[in-house]
Amino acid sequence: MTTEADRQTLKKPENVEIHWVINAHPNADDSPLLDCVKSLNWLDGQPAVWAACEFHSMRVLRQYFKVERAIPKTHLYVSSYWKVDSTEDQHKIVKSQDAQTEDQ
């Protein structure tokens, strides 16, 4: 979220926690979302990760889950739904290019 005003009331199971991360100026230089994820306690067992976020955050989260947490590809989905300062068409191009380099 870029502001506190983006916070919503969500229905969720009792054992689910929501961590609202405010990042007024998303960019490639820092990732409060990654910092929040790194601060979480990991449970035992094989996790399945699903994340949809801004492009820069997606890249650092994907790297973290793949490299530092060794989450297998079969248990990992991280996707960007938008890119700061980009149109939807620009984002699609960058996302496609990123996916191609990621698969190499």
CSV table of C-alpha atoms in Angstrom, one decimal:
chain,number,residue,atom,x,y,z
A,1,MET,CA,0.0,0.0,0.0
A,2,THR,CA,1.2,3.5,-0.6
A,3,THR,CA,-0.9,5.1,2.2
A,4,GLU,CA,-2.7,4.1,5.3
A,5,ALA,CA,-6.0,5.0,3.5
A,6,ASP,CA,-5.5,1.9,1.4
A,7,ARG,CA,-6.1,-0.4,4.4
A,8,GLN,CA,-9.3,-2.4,4.1
A,9,THR,CA,-11.4,-4.5,6.5
A,10,LEU,CA,-11.0,-8.1,5.3
A,11,LYS,CA,-12.8,-11.3,6.4
A,12,LYS,CA,-10.2,-13.9,7.3
A,13,PRO,CA,-9.9,-17.1,9.2
A,14,GLU,CA,-9.1,-16.7,12.9
A,15,ASN,CA,-5.6,-18.1,12.5
A,16,VAL,CA,-4.6,-15.8,9.6
A,17,GLU,CA,-2.5,-12.7,10.3
A,18,ILE,CA,-2.5,-9.7,7.9
A,19,HIS,CA,0.6,-7.5,7.9
A,20,TRP,CA,-0.1,-4.2,6.2
A,21,VAL,CA,3.0,-2.8,4.7
A,22,ILE,CA,3.1,0.9,3.7
A,23,ASN,CA,5.5,2.0,1.1
A,24,ALA,CA,4.8,5.5,-0.1
A,25,HIS,CA,7.6,5.4,-2.7
A,26,PRO,CA,8.0,1.9,-4.2
A,27,ASN,CA,11.2,1.5,-6.2
A,28,ALA,CA,14.0,-0.9,-6.9
A,29,ASP,CA,16.3,0.4,-4.1
A,30,ASP,CA,14.4,-0.8,-1.0
A,31,SER,CA,11.6,-3.2,-0.2
A,32,PRO,CA,9.6,-2.8,3.0
A,33,LEU,CA,7.6,-5.8,1.9
A,34,LEU,CA,10.7,-8.0,1.7
A,35,ASP,CA,11.8,-6.7,5.1
A,36,CYS,CA,8.4,-7.7,6.6
A,37,VAL,CA,8.5,-11.1,5.0
A,38,LYS,CA,12.0,-11.7,6.4
A,39,SER,CA,10.8,-10.8,9.9
A,40,LEU,CA,8.1,-13.5,9.9
A,41,ASN,CA,8.6,-16.7,11.9
A,42,TRP,CA,8.6,-19.7,9.5
A,43,LEU,CA,6.7,-22.8,10.5
A,44,ASP,CA,8.1,-26.3,10.1
A,45,GLY,CA,7.3,-28.2,6.9
A,46,GLN,CA,7.2,-27.3,3.2
A,47,PRO,CA,5.5,-23.9,2.6
A,48,ALA,CA,3.5,-23.0,-0.5
A,49,VAL,CA,4.1,-19.3,-1.4
A,50,TRP,CA,1.7,-17.1,-3.4
A,51,ALA,CA,2.4,-13.4,-3.8
A,52,ALA,CA,1.1,-10.7,-6.2
A,53,CYS,CA,2.6,-7.2,-5.8
A,54,GLU,CA,4.4,-4.4,-7.5
A,55,PHE,CA,7.2,-5.4,-10.0
A,56,HIS,CA,10.2,-4.4,-8.0
A,57,SER,CA,8.9,-6.1,-4.9
A,58,MET,CA,8.1,-9.2,-6.9
A,59,ARG,CA,11.7,-9.5,-8.1
A,60,VAL,CA,13.2,-9.3,-4.6
A,61,LEU,CA,10.6,-11.6,-3.1
A,62,ARG,CA,11.1,-14.2,-5.8
A,63,GLN,CA,14.9,-14.1,-5.3
A,64,TYR,CA,14.4,-14.4,-1.5
A,65,PHE,CA,12.1,-17.4,-1.7
A,66,LYS,CA,14.1,-19.2,-4.4
A,67,VAL,CA,17.6,-18.6,-3.0
A,68,GLU,CA,17.5,-17.9,0.7
A,69,ARG,CA,14.4,-20.0,1.5
A,70,ALA,CA,14.9,-22.7,-1.2
A,71,ILE,CA,11.2,-22.9,-2.0
A,72,PRO,CA,10.9,-25.3,-5.0
A,73,LYS,CA,9.3,-23.9,-8.1
A,74,THR,CA,6.3,-26.2,-7.7
A,75,HIS,CA,5.5,-24.4,-4.4
A,76,LEU,CA,6.2,-20.9,-5.5
A,77,TYR,CA,4.1,-18.3,-7.4
A,78,VAL,CA,5.2,-14.7,-7.3
A,79,SER,CA,3.8,-12.3,-9.8
A,80,SER,CA,3.7,-8.6,-10.4
A,81,TYR,CA,0.3,-7.0,-11.1
A,82,TRP,CA,1.7,-3.5,-11.8
A,83,LYS,CA,5.0,-1.6,-12.1
A,84,VAL,CA,5.4,1.9,-10.6
A,85,ASP,CA,5.6,4.7,-13.2
A,86,SER,CA,4.6,2.3,-16.0
A,87,THR,CA,1.5,1.9,-18.1
A,88,GLU,CA,-0.2,-1.5,-18.2
A,89,ASP,CA,1.3,-2.2,-21.6
A,90,GLN,CA,4.8,-1.2,-20.5
A,91,HIS,CA,4.5,-3.4,-17.5
A,92,LYS,CA,3.5,-6.4,-19.6
A,93,ILE,CA,6.6,-5.9,-21.7
A,94,VAL,CA,9.0,-5.7,-18.8
A,95,LYS,CA,7.3,-8.6,-17.0
A,96,SER,CA,7.6,-10.8,-20.1
A,97,GLN,CA,11.3,-9.8,-20.5
A,98,ASP,CA,11.9,-10.6,-16.8
A,99,ALA,CA,10.2,-14.0,-17.1
A,100,GLN,CA,12.4,-14.9,-20.1
A,101,THR,CA,15.6,-14.0,-18.2
A,102,GLU,CA,14.4,-15.8,-15.1
A,103,ASP,CA,13.8,-19.1,-17.0
A,104,GLN,CA,17.4,-19.1,-18.4
